[in-house]
Tab-separated table of C-alpha atoms (C1' of nucleotides) in Angstrom:
chain	number	residue	atom	x	y	z
A	1	MET	CA	-44.510	-63.476	25.738
A	2	ASN	CA	-42.262	-60.238	25.587
A	3	PRO	CA	-39.299	-60.222	23.530
A	4	THR	CA	-36.557	-60.739	25.668
A	5	LEU	CA	-38.124	-63.872	27.174
A	6	GLN	CA	-38.480	-65.171	23.635
A	7	THR	CA	-34.649	-64.116	23.201
A	8	HIS	CA	-33.983	-66.215	26.494
A	9	ASN	CA	-35.681	-69.218	25.140
A	10	TYR	CA	-33.876	-69.106	21.642
A	11	LEU	CA	-30.111	-68.885	23.525
A	12	LEU	CA	-31.425	-71.917	25.568
A	13	ARG	CA	-32.209	-73.927	22.480
A	14	PHE	CA	-28.586	-73.657	21.832
A	15	SER	CA	-27.319	-74.338	25.371
A	16	ILE	CA	-26.228	-70.898	26.069
A	17	LYS	CA	-26.995	-69.411	29.575
A	18	PRO	CA	-28.724	-66.415	29.161
A	19	SER	CA	-27.139	-63.424	30.918
A	20	VAL	CA	-28.421	-59.768	30.550
A	21	GLN	CA	-25.385	-58.987	28.024
A	22	ARG	CA	-25.921	-62.427	25.834
A	23	THR	CA	-29.615	-61.570	25.650
A	24	ALA	CA	-29.138	-58.002	24.707
A	25	VAL	CA	-26.399	-59.236	21.723
A	26	MET	CA	-28.691	-62.091	20.593
A	27	GLU	CA	-31.736	-59.595	20.372
A	28	PHE	CA	-29.967	-57.165	18.474
A	29	LEU	CA	-28.922	-59.920	16.003
A	30	LEU	CA	-32.311	-61.238	15.685
A	31	ASN	CA	-33.765	-57.822	15.094
A	32	ASN	CA	-31.068	-56.150	12.796
A	33	ARG	CA	-30.019	-58.613	9.987
A	34	ILE	CA	-27.337	-56.647	8.861
A	35	HIS	CA	-24.368	-59.193	9.627
A	36	PRO	CA	-22.659	-56.743	12.185
A	37	THR	CA	-19.479	-56.284	13.258
A	38	ILE	CA	-18.252	-56.363	16.816
A	39	ASP	CA	-18.147	-52.726	16.854
A	40	GLU	CA	-21.561	-52.117	15.247
A	41	ILE	CA	-22.906	-54.441	18.013
A	42	TYR	CA	-21.252	-52.675	20.775
A	43	LEU	CA	-21.846	-49.233	19.343
A	44	ALA	CA	-25.449	-50.007	19.117
A	45	LEU	CA	-25.974	-51.657	22.560
A	46	SER	CA	-23.683	-49.270	24.765
A	47	PRO	CA	-26.030	-46.601	24.949
A	48	ASN	CA	-28.437	-48.727	26.522
A	49	MET	CA	-25.862	-50.369	28.643
A	50	PRO	CA	-23.078	-48.050	29.727
A	51	THR	CA	-21.090	-50.641	31.358
A	52	LEU	CA	-20.841	-53.226	28.444
A	53	SER	CA	-17.339	-53.899	27.510
A	54	LYS	CA	-16.181	-54.773	24.087
A	55	THR	CA	-14.292	-57.759	25.552
A	56	THR	CA	-17.905	-59.057	26.269
A	57	VAL	CA	-18.978	-58.723	22.908
A	58	TYR	CA	-16.158	-60.389	21.698
A	59	ASN	CA	-16.551	-63.332	24.195
A	60	THR	CA	-20.061	-63.650	23.407
A	61	LEU	CA	-20.004	-63.847	19.807
A	62	ASP	CA	-17.349	-66.674	20.007
A	63	LEU	CA	-19.712	-68.463	22.558
A	64	PHE	CA	-22.495	-68.039	19.893
A	65	VAL	CA	-20.438	-69.267	16.933
A	66	GLU	CA	-19.295	-72.293	19.342
A	67	LYS	CA	-22.449	-73.250	20.111
A	68	GLY	CA	-23.769	-72.838	16.483
A	69	ALA	CA	-26.479	-70.039	16.995
A	70	VAL	CA	-24.413	-67.732	15.032
A	71	ARG	CA	-22.170	-68.072	11.805
A	72	ALA	CA	-18.883	-65.951	11.495
A	73	LEU	CA	-18.561	-64.639	8.056
A	74	VAL	CA	-15.363	-64.486	6.482
A	75	ILE	CA	-16.002	-61.702	3.664
A	76	ASP	CA	-14.937	-58.346	5.005
A	77	GLU	CA	-11.103	-58.369	4.978
A	78	LYS	CA	-11.521	-55.451	7.418
A	79	ASN	CA	-13.635	-57.259	10.151
A	80	ALA	CA	-15.378	-60.290	11.170
A	81	ARG	CA	-18.930	-60.048	10.591
A	82	TYR	CA	-21.713	-62.207	12.212
A	83	ASP	CA	-25.179	-63.735	10.961
A	84	VAL	CA	-27.883	-65.292	13.310
A	85	ASP	CA	-29.255	-67.025	9.864
A	86	THR	CA	-27.322	-70.327	9.866
A	87	SER	CA	-29.209	-71.747	6.816
A	88	ALA	CA	-27.629	-72.270	3.577
A	89	HIS	CA	-27.457	-69.149	1.710
A	90	ALA	CA	-24.683	-67.163	0.190
A	91	HIS	CA	-23.376	-63.105	1.168
A	92	PHE	CA	-22.924	-60.228	-1.048
A	93	MET	CA	-20.524	-57.577	0.157
A	94	CYS	CA	-20.422	-54.141	-1.765
A	95	ASN	CA	-17.061	-52.812	-2.319
A	96	SER	CA	-18.162	-49.241	-1.891
A	97	CYS	CA	-20.246	-49.116	1.113
A	98	GLY	CA	-18.984	-52.289	2.793
A	99	LYS	CA	-22.486	-53.661	3.677
A	100	VAL	CA	-23.227	-57.200	3.314
A	101	HIS	CA	-26.516	-58.747	2.208
A	102	ASP	CA	-27.998	-62.214	1.918
A	103	ILE	CA	-28.393	-63.790	-1.437
A	104	PHE	CA	-31.098	-66.456	-0.893
A	105	ASN	CA	-31.487	-67.296	-4.760
A	106	VAL	CA	-28.487	-69.639	-4.897
A	107	ASN	CA	-28.866	-73.426	-5.973
A	108	PRO	CA	-28.867	-75.628	-2.597
A	109	MET	CA	-26.496	-77.887	-4.685
A	110	PHE	CA	-23.954	-75.356	-4.394
A	111	PHE	CA	-23.737	-75.762	-0.448
A	112	GLN	CA	-23.155	-79.535	-0.624
A	113	LEU	CA	-19.481	-80.322	0.525
A	114	PRO	CA	-17.571	-81.816	-2.157
A	115	GLU	CA	-15.777	-85.369	-1.783
A	116	SER	CA	-12.401	-85.405	-1.105
A	117	ASP	CA	-9.734	-87.871	-0.055
A	118	LYS	CA	-7.209	-85.202	0.902
A	119	PHE	CA	-9.617	-83.139	3.237
A	120	LYS	CA	-12.288	-83.665	5.863
A	121	ILE	CA	-14.256	-80.799	4.571
A	122	GLN	CA	-16.647	-79.206	7.270
A	123	THR	CA	-17.966	-75.933	5.982
A	124	VAL	CA	-18.787	-73.730	2.710
A	125	GLU	CA	-19.056	-70.218	2.413
A	126	ILE	CA	-20.018	-68.518	-0.967
A	127	SER	CA	-19.339	-64.822	-1.288
A	128	TYR	CA	-20.145	-62.394	-4.035
A	129	SER	CA	-18.849	-58.860	-4.486
A	130	GLY	CA	-19.461	-55.924	-6.572
A	131	ILE	CA	-21.624	-52.704	-6.116
A	132	CYS	CA	-25.028	-52.309	-4.617
A	133	ASN	CA	-27.580	-49.941	-6.232
A	134	GLU	CA	-27.576	-47.522	-3.465
A	135	CYS	CA	-23.787	-47.021	-4.397
A	136	GLN	CA	-24.326	-46.406	-8.263
A	137	GLY	CA	-27.061	-44.121	-7.777
A	138	ASN	CA	-29.476	-46.532	-9.269
B	1	MET	CA	14.593	-68.511	-21.969
B	2	ASN	CA	15.631	-68.254	-18.338
B	3	PRO	CA	13.017	-68.180	-15.566
B	4	THR	CA	13.412	-64.579	-14.732
B	5	LEU	CA	12.842	-63.456	-18.284
B	6	GLN	CA	9.832	-65.640	-18.812
B	7	THR	CA	8.436	-63.864	-15.469
B	8	HIS	CA	9.277	-60.702	-17.138
B	9	ASN	CA	7.097	-61.229	-19.997
B	10	TYR	CA	4.464	-62.718	-17.607
B	11	LEU	CA	4.259	-59.445	-15.579
B	12	LEU	CA	4.246	-57.619	-19.078
B	13	ARG	CA	1.147	-59.397	-20.189
B	14	PHE	CA	-0.819	-57.873	-17.469
B	15	SER	CA	0.716	-54.486	-18.035
B	16	ILE	CA	2.878	-54.533	-14.882
B	17	LYS	CA	6.528	-52.858	-15.263
B	18	PRO	CA	8.788	-55.657	-14.296
B	19	SER	CA	11.271	-54.243	-11.520
B	20	VAL	CA	13.456	-56.617	-9.593
B	21	GLN	CA	11.397	-56.872	-6.940
B	22	ARG	CA	8.024	-57.164	-8.891
B	23	THR	CA	9.864	-59.937	-10.875
B	24	ALA	CA	11.136	-61.652	-7.526
B	25	VAL	CA	7.603	-61.850	-6.031
B	26	MET	CA	5.626	-62.845	-8.945
B	27	GLU	CA	8.489	-65.620	-9.517
B	28	PHE	CA	7.851	-66.634	-5.996
B	29	LEU	CA	4.101	-66.753	-6.501
B	30	LEU	CA	4.400	-68.961	-9.821
B	31	ASN	CA	6.770	-71.166	-8.144
B	32	ASN	CA	4.909	-71.898	-4.821
B	33	ARG	CA	1.440	-72.487	-5.376
B	34	ILE	CA	0.669	-71.885	-1.464
B	35	HIS	CA	-1.213	-69.239	-1.493
B	36	PRO	CA	1.266	-67.315	0.736
B	37	THR	CA	0.350	-64.524	2.910
B	38	ILE	CA	2.544	-61.420	2.532
B	39	ASP	CA	4.826	-62.480	5.417
B	40	GLU	CA	5.570	-65.609	4.096
B	41	ILE	CA	6.386	-64.003	0.588
B	42	TYR	CA	8.728	-61.572	2.437
B	43	LEU	CA	10.423	-64.321	4.746
B	44	ALA	CA	11.127	-66.228	1.579
B	45	LEU	CA	12.797	-63.728	-0.536
B	46	SER	CA	14.702	-61.546	1.874
B	47	PRO	CA	17.284	-63.565	2.446
B	48	ASN	CA	18.148	-63.068	-1.169
B	49	MET	CA	17.142	-59.545	-1.200
B	50	PRO	CA	18.241	-58.014	1.903
B	51	THR	CA	16.916	-54.629	1.393
B	52	LEU	CA	13.712	-55.712	0.237
B	53	SER	CA	10.927	-53.862	2.322
B	54	LYS	CA	7.834	-55.465	3.547
B	55	THR	CA	5.898	-52.184	2.256
B	56	THR	CA	7.063	-53.047	-1.100
B	57	VAL	CA	5.655	-56.629	-0.820
B	58	TYR	CA	2.520	-54.991	0.057
B	59	ASN	CA	2.430	-52.344	-2.544
B	60	THR	CA	3.499	-55.069	-5.112
B	61	LEU	CA	0.511	-57.571	-4.244
B	62	ASP	CA	-1.923	-54.462	-4.474
B	63	LEU	CA	-0.731	-53.897	-8.074
B	64	PHE	CA	-0.945	-57.419	-8.974
B	65	VAL	CA	-4.368	-57.510	-7.643
B	66	GLU	CA	-5.213	-54.376	-9.343
B	67	LYS	CA	-3.807	-55.284	-12.801
B	68	GLY	CA	-5.727	-58.791	-12.667
B	69	ALA	CA	-2.577	-60.958	-12.409
B	70	VAL	CA	-3.341	-62.275	-8.992
B	71	ARG	CA	-6.315	-62.959	-6.857
B	72	ALA	CA	-6.563	-61.662	-3.000
B	73	LEU	CA	-8.298	-64.482	-1.211
B	74	VAL	CA	-10.544	-63.848	1.838
B	75	ILE	CA	-10.509	-67.065	3.549
B	76	ASP	CA	-7.940	-66.672	6.394
B	77	GLU	CA	-9.550	-64.273	9.000
B	78	LYS	CA	-5.832	-63.755	10.176
B	79	ASN	CA	-4.100	-62.811	6.914
B	80	ALA	CA	-4.645	-61.835	3.373
B	81	ARG	CA	-3.474	-64.514	0.657
B	82	TYR	CA	-2.667	-64.529	-2.766
B	83	ASP	CA	-3.225	-66.840	-5.467
B	84	VAL	CA	-1.655	-66.516	-9.007
B	85	ASP	CA	-4.145	-69.058	-10.485
B	86	THR	CA	-7.141	-66.560	-11.364
B	87	SER	CA	-9.034	-69.538	-13.249
B	88	ALA	CA	-12.298	-70.573	-11.590
B	89	HIS	CA	-11.531	-72.852	-8.660
B	90	ALA	CA	-12.415	-72.773	-4.969
B	91	HIS	CA	-10.120	-72.797	-1.832
B	92	PHE	CA	-10.047	-75.137	1.424
B	93	MET	CA	-8.395	-73.901	4.470
B	94	CYS	CA	-7.556	-76.426	6.970
B	95	ASN	CA	-8.654	-75.121	10.561
B	96	SER	CA	-5.875	-76.894	12.190
B	97	CYS	CA	-2.521	-75.989	10.338
B	98	GLY	CA	-4.169	-72.994	8.488
B	99	LYS	CA	-2.732	-74.158	5.105
B	100	VAL	CA	-4.895	-73.157	2.067
B	101	HIS	CA	-5.184	-75.449	-1.056
B	102	ASP	CA	-6.783	-75.541	-4.019
B	103	ILE	CA	-10.194	-77.430	-4.810
B	104	PHE	CA	-10.564	-77.854	-8.611
B	105	ASN	CA	-13.357	-80.457	-9.006
B	106	VAL	CA	-16.037	-78.104	-8.364
B	107	ASN	CA	-19.034	-77.693	-10.784
B	108	PRO	CA	-18.002	-74.346	-12.878
B	109	MET	CA	-21.457	-73.657	-12.896
B	110	PHE	CA	-20.880	-72.658	-9.449
B	111	PHE	CA	-18.828	-69.889	-10.526
B	112	GLN	CA	-21.366	-68.111	-12.601
B	113	LEU	CA	-22.684	-64.687	-11.152
B	114	PRO	CA	-26.306	-64.861	-9.818
B	115	GLU	CA	-28.714	-62.435	-11.221
B	116	SER	CA	-29.768	-59.542	-9.003
B	117	ASP	CA	-31.664	-56.388	-9.378
B	118	LYS	CA	-30.329	-55.115	-5.933
B	119	PHE	CA	-26.460	-55.541	-6.685
B	120	LYS	CA	-24.148	-55.533	-9.632
B	121	ILE	CA	-22.362	-58.607	-8.811
B	122	GLN	CA	-18.826	-59.014	-9.931
B	123	THR	CA	-16.764	-61.910	-8.156
B	124	VAL	CA	-17.522	-64.912	-6.401
B	125	GLU	CA	-15.357	-66.710	-4.022
B	126	ILE	CA	-16.088	-70.305	-2.778
B	127	SER	CA	-14.326	-71.321	0.347
B	128	TYR	CA	-14.408	-74.516	2.335
B	129	SER	CA	-12.925	-75.364	5.609
B	130	GLY	CA	-12.380	-78.450	7.769
B	131	ILE	CA	-9.415	-80.430	8.541
B	132	CYS	CA	-6.560	-81.918	6.135
B	133	ASN	CA	-5.168	-85.423	6.323
B	134	GLU	CA	-1.818	-84.256	7.636
B	135	CYS	CA	-3.487	-82.849	10.562
B	136	GLN	CA	-5.688	-86.110	11.490
B	137	GLY	CA	-2.777	-88.171	11.059
B	138	ASN	CA	-4.344	-90.027	8.267
C	1	DT	C1'	-25.044	-66.900	54.552
C	2	DT	C1'	-20.153	-68.431	53.007
C	3	DC	C1'	-17.570	-70.864	49.353
C	4	DT	C1'	-16.836	-71.789	44.365
C	5	DT	C1'	-17.442	-71.287	39.654
C	6	DA	C1'	-18.713	-68.287	35.919
C	7	DT	C1'	-19.245	-64.288	33.544
C	8	DT	C1'	-17.912	-59.724	32.895
C	9	DA	C1'	-15.056	-55.419	32.752
C	10	DA	C1'	-10.793	-52.796	32.229
C	11	DT	C1'	-6.439	-52.922	30.691
C	12	DA	C1'	-2.484	-53.940	28.154
C	13	DC	C1'	-0.717	-56.150	24.346
C	14	DT	C1'	0.179	-58.242	19.629
C	15	DC	C1'	0.458	-58.006	15.100
C	16	DA	C1'	-1.496	-57.253	10.220
C	17	DT	C1'	-1.744	-53.383	7.585
C	18	DT	C1'	-1.805	-48.406	6.154
C	19	DA	C1'	0.149	-43.830	6.031
C	20	DC	C1'	3.714	-41.145	5.214
C	21	DA	C1'	7.885	-39.040	4.142
C	22	DA	C1'	12.592	-39.800	2.542
C	23	DT	C1'	15.508	-41.987	-0.611
C	24	DA	C1'	16.686	-44.438	-5.035
C	25	DT	C1'	15.638	-45.766	-9.612
C	26	DT	C1'	14.127	-45.364	-14.130
C	27	DG	C1'	12.759	-43.015	-18.347
C	28	DT	C1'	13.010	-38.964	-21.389
C	29	DA	C1'	14.420	-34.746	-23.276
C	30	DT	C1'	18.110	-31.742	-23.992
D	1	DA	C1'	26.248	-38.176	-20.587
D	2	DT	C1'	23.276	-34.484	-17.718
D	3	DA	C1'	19.281	-32.831	-16.114
D	4	DC	C1'	14.643	-33.364	-14.798
D	5	DA	C1'	10.389	-35.260	-13.949
D	6	DA	C1'	8.041	-39.533	-12.791
D	7	DT	C1'	7.984	-43.789	-10.709
D	8	DA	C1'	9.517	-47.343	-7.133
D	9	DT	C1'	11.279	-48.642	-2.904
D	10	DT	C1'	12.324	-48.215	1.605
D	11	DG	C1'	11.945	-47.393	6.556
D	12	DT	C1'	9.339	-45.878	10.147
D	13	DA	C1'	5.340	-44.682	12.532
D	14	DA	C1'	0.657	-44.459	13.323
D	15	DT	C1'	-3.750	-47.416	13.146
D	16	DG	C1'	-6.918	-50.636	14.839
D	17	DA	C1'	-9.070	-55.244	15.132
D	18	DG	C1'	-8.338	-58.874	17.893
D	19	DT	C1'	-6.496	-61.197	21.826
D	20	DA	C1'	-4.467	-61.976	26.788
D	21	DT	C1'	-4.628	-61.353	31.307
D	22	DT	C1'	-6.170	-60.041	35.610
D	23	DA	C1'	-9.258	-58.026	38.561
D	24	DA	C1'	-14.411	-57.140	39.979
D	25	DT	C1'	-19.070	-58.832	39.928
D	26	DA	C1'	-22.739	-61.840	39.692
D	27	DA	C1'	-24.602	-66.495	39.919
D	28	DG	C1'	-25.275	-70.956	42.109
D	29	DA	C1'	-24.433	-74.572	45.366
D	30	DA	C1'	-23.983	-76.096	49.965
DNA sequence: TTCTTATTAATACTCATTACAATATTGTAT
DNA sequence: ATACAATATTGTAATGAGTATTAATAAGAA
């Protein structure tokens, strides 16, 4: 099974009709777990898809989020970032280089939604920041 | 001791020179625990300070954050929000009205920084989202 | 095919934030 | 007080992410 067909099926599992553009975006997300911004996705794909529009990348990611195939991260005040891994895990952003990394060794309890009579709590996001090793020459 | 003088001293504790503008902004933050945006602060103060510039509000908040008097929240993808309460607590944003509220009944352990040999982790932010009671007519 | 709908593309627009330059204020030394 | 230097404030312009709109294209059904 070639990778594109695999991605096709992946999209179908989320009830997303797999167009060429959607498949390309999803394939990029699956193969590049870097929590990319819209711009990074667009810049990565446009050389091989010269007609690709940035608007399409926006629309595609909105759709992926709506269908639950992707999580939008609110950790970088500059840009929205997207993560294909929707399982419970936290993120770290380096304040120097701006890269976002996964943090998996976080107690799963932390992702339980707290009880509240004031709010119907639906999502959690646990975000860390600091400096990555590359940025402190270590 | 009048409120302004109190705010003066509050700023001094963070090594912030208390100008008229800074005092007004801090006083607003102390008296309005609503995690306001820059615009909300500006709109609230400008009637009584007609010459106030929005740039000053930006500069002031940047300074407050730098001095540790205020925390910038990254929870609302639309705007930055600011919180004078720098103690360990989480936040909830309503996806309908956009208001941000404090969540205090979160296990203090959740705010401990995890060990990592890849990153020097310096801050945590725990953000919840969903729908508030006002927005679901309840 | 032809009609209809969904998707993509291109462009224009909005609006938060930043950059920059000019003015005003404050603190200090004389 | 006055002069000077440092800091703070203001106004305007620029940037750039995200959104809205509309036209063009592709896909699907009849």
